[in-house]
Short mmCIF file of C-alpha atoms in Angstrom, two decimals:
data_model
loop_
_atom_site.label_atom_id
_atom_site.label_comp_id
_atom_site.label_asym_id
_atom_site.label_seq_id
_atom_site.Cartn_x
_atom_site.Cartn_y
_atom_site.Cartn_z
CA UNK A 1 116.66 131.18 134.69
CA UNK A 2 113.56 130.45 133.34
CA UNK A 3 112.98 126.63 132.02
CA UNK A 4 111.75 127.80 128.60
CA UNK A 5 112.85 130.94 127.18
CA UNK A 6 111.33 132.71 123.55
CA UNK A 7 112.26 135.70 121.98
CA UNK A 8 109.99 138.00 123.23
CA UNK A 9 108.71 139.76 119.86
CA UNK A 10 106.43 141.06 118.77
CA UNK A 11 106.91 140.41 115.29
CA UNK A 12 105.34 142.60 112.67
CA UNK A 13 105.99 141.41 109.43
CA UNK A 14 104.56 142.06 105.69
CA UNK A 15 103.02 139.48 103.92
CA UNK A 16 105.09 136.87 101.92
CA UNK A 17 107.95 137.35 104.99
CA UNK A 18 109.72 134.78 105.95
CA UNK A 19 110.18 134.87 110.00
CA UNK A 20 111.80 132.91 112.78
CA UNK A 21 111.42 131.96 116.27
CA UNK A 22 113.84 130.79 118.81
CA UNK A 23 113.14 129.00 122.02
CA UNK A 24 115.99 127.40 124.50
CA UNK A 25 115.26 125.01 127.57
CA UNK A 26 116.98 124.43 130.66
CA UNK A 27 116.09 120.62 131.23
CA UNK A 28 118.33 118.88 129.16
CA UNK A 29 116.49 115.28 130.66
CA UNK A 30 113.27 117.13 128.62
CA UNK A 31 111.36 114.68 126.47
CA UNK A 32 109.60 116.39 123.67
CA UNK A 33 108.99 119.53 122.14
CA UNK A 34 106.57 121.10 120.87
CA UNK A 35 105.17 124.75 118.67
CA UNK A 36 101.88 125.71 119.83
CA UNK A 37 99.53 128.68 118.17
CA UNK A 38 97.48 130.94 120.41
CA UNK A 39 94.99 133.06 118.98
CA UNK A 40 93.28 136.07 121.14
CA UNK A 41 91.27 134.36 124.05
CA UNK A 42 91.37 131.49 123.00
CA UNK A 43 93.06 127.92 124.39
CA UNK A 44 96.47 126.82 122.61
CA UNK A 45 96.37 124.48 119.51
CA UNK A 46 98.90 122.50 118.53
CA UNK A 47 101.07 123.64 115.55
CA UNK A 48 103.83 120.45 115.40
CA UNK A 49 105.99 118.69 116.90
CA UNK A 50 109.92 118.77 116.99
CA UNK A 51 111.85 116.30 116.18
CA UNK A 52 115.86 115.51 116.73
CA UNK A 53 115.97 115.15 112.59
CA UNK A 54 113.68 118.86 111.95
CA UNK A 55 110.56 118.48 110.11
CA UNK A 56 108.29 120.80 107.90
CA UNK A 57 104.84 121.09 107.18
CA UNK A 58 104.16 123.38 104.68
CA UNK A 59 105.58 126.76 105.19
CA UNK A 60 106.03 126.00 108.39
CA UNK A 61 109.75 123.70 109.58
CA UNK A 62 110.76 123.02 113.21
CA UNK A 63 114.26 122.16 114.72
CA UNK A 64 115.80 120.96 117.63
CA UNK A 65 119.14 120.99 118.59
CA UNK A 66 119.70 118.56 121.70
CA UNK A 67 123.27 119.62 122.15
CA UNK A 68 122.40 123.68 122.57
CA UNK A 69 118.89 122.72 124.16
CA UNK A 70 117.67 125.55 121.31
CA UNK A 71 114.11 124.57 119.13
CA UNK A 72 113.49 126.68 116.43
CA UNK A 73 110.17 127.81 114.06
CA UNK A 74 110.37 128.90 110.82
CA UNK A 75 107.64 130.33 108.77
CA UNK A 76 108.12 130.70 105.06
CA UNK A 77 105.84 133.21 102.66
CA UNK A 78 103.66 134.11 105.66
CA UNK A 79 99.93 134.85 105.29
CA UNK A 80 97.64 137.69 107.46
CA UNK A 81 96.20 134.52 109.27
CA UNK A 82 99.57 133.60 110.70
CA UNK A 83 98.87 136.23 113.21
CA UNK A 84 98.84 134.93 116.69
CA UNK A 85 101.18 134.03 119.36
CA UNK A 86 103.20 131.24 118.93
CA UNK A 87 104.38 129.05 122.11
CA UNK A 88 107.14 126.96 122.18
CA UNK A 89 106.39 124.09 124.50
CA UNK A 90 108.94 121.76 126.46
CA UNK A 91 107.66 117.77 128.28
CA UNK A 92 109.62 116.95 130.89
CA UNK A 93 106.95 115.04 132.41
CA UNK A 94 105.41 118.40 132.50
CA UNK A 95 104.06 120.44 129.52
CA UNK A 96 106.03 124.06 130.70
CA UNK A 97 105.29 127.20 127.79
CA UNK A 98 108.11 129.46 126.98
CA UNK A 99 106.16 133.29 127.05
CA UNK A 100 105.19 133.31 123.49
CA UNK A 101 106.14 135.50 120.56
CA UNK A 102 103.56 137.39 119.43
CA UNK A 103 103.49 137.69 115.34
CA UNK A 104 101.60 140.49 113.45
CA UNK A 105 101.65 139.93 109.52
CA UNK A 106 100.43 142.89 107.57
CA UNK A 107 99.20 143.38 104.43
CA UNK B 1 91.58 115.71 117.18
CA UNK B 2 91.04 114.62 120.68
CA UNK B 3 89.08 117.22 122.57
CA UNK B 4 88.78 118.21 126.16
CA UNK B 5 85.94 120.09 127.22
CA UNK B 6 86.23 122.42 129.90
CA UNK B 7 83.40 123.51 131.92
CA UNK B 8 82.65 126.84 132.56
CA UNK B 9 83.70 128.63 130.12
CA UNK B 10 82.65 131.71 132.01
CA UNK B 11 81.88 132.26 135.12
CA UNK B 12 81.46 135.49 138.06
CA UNK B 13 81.46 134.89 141.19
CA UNK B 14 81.54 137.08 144.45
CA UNK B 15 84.37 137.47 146.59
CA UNK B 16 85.03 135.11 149.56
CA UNK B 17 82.83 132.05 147.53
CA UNK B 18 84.02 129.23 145.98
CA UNK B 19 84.44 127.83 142.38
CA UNK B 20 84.81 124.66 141.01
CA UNK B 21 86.03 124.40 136.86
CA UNK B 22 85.91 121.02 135.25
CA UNK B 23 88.12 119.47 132.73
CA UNK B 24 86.94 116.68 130.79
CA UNK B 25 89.24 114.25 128.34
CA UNK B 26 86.17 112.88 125.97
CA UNK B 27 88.05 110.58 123.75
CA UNK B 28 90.95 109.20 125.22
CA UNK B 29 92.58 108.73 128.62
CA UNK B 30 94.57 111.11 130.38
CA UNK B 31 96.43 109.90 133.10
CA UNK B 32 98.51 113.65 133.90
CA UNK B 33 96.39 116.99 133.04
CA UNK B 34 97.89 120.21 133.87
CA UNK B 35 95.89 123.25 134.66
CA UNK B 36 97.48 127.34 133.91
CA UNK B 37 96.34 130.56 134.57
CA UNK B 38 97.01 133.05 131.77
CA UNK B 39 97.18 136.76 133.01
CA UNK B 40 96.05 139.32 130.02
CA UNK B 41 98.47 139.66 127.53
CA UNK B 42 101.25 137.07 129.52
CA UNK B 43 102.12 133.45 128.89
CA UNK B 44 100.10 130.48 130.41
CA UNK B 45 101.51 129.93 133.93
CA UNK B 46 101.41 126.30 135.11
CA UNK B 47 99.61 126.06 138.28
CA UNK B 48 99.96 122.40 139.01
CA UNK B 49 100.38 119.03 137.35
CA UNK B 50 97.18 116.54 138.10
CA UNK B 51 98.01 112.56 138.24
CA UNK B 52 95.06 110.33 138.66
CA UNK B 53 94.81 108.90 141.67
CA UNK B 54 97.88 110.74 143.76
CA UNK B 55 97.60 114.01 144.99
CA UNK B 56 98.55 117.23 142.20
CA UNK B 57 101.74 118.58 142.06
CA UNK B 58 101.63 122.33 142.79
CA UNK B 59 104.19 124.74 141.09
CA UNK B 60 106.13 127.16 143.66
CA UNK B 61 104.07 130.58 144.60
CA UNK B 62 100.58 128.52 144.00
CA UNK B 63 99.02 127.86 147.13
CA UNK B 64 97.38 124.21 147.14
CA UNK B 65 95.24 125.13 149.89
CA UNK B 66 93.66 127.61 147.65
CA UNK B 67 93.32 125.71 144.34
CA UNK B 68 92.48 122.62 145.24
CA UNK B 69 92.69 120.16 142.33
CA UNK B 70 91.14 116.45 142.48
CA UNK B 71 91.91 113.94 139.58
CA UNK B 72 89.70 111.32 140.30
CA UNK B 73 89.37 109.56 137.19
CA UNK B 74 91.11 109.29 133.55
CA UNK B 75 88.74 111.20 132.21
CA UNK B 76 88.03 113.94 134.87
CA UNK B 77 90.10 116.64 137.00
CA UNK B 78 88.67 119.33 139.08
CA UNK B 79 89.94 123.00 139.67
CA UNK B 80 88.29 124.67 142.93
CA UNK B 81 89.30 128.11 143.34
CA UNK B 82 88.11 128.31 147.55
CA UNK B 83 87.78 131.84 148.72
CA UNK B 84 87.97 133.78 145.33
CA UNK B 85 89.74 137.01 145.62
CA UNK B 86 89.68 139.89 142.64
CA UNK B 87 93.36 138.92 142.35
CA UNK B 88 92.27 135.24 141.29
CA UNK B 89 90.11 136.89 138.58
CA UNK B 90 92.07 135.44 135.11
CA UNK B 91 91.84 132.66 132.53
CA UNK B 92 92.67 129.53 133.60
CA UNK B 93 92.68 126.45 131.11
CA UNK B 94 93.61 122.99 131.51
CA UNK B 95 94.92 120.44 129.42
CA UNK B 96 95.04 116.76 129.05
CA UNK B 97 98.55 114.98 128.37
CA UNK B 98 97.57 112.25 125.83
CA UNK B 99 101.01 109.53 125.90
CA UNK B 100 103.08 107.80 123.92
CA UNK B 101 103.59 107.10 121.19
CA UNK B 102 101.89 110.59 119.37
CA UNK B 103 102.52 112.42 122.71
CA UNK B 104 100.12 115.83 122.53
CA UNK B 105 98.85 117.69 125.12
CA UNK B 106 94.96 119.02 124.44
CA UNK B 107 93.44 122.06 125.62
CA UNK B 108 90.21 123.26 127.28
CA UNK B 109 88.91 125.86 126.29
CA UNK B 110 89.46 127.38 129.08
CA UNK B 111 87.70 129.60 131.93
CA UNK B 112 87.43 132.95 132.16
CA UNK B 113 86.66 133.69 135.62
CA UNK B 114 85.61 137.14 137.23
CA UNK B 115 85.46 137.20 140.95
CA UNK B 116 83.61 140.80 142.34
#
């Protein structure tokens, strides 16, 4: 099993969709967690953290569920330049990336 | 943000040579960097994690012989890819673990390298 699993997509959605990604880890000792955007050829940028409680920024909300060892990404009303592959991103004293779900919002 | 600067960002090299990508923490101090390779079209693949000071931790199938990885300072680890082969030809990127308490990991921005 791998240690960070994501739905493997890709996602094409129309504009103004509201889409969701789900990620599960095998570690349960794992420390922090993370959503990372990838654009084509280009290096990983963090997107947010996750915390125990969920938080949102924007159109964008992130949860973790401890118990299930399951983060999750929601994107509300999405936009053409939400396009990109989004990675979800497990520390356990390591940073490991789940595959990434690729998203593809059209107009 | 804090940035990492990754040096080359490009590079081709013959096969059989040897090449050596740098990964730089300018702003803060990084005591554990990690460095991937990213296939086209896959997921980054973590090579190894770098500690300062101790000797890299290599992830299973990556041959430590080949990639040898040197974190010397806080602010400095080395990829060397010895004896490039075709099949090494990818993008590898590295990136800086900055700690508690706003934990974040920065990115390089990476190396594509082309071995012929």
């Amino acid at each position: 099993r791998k240690e960070v699993e994501q739905d493997p997509g890709p996602f094409n959605v129309p504009e103004g969709a509201t889409v969701a990604f789900n990620c599960t880890y095998s570690n349960s000792a794992s420390q922090s967690f993370f959503w990372y955007r990838q654009d084509c050829r280009k290096e990983p940028k963090l997107l947010m953290s996750v915390y125990s409680s969920g938080n949102e920024d924007g159109r964008f909300t992130a949860q973790l569920n401890r118990a299930s060892q399951y983060i999750s990404l929601l994107i509300r009303d999405s936009k053409l330049s939400d396009s990109a592959t989004y990675l979800c991103v497990v520390n356990s004293n390591d940073m490991r990336f789940g595959a990434g779900t690729r998203l593809t919002v059209k107009p | 943000g804090a940035v990492v600067s990754q040096h080359p960002s490009r590079v081709i090299c013959k096969s059989g040579t040897s090449v050596k990508i740098e990964c730089r923490s300018l702003d803060f101090q990084a005591t554990t960097m990690f460095w991937y390779r990213q296939f086209p079209k896959q997921s980054l693949m973590l090579m190894a994690t770098s500690n300062e000071g101790s000797k890299a931790t290599y992830e299973q199938g990556v041959e430590k012989d080949k990639f040898l990885i040197n974190h010397a300072s806080l602010t400095l680890s080395t990829l060397t890819v010895t004896s490039a082969h075709p099949e090494d030809s990818s993008f590898y990127i590295c990136s800086a673990l900055r700690g508690a308490p706003d934990t974040e990991a920065f990115f390089g921005q990476g190396t594509r390298l082309t071995v012929v």
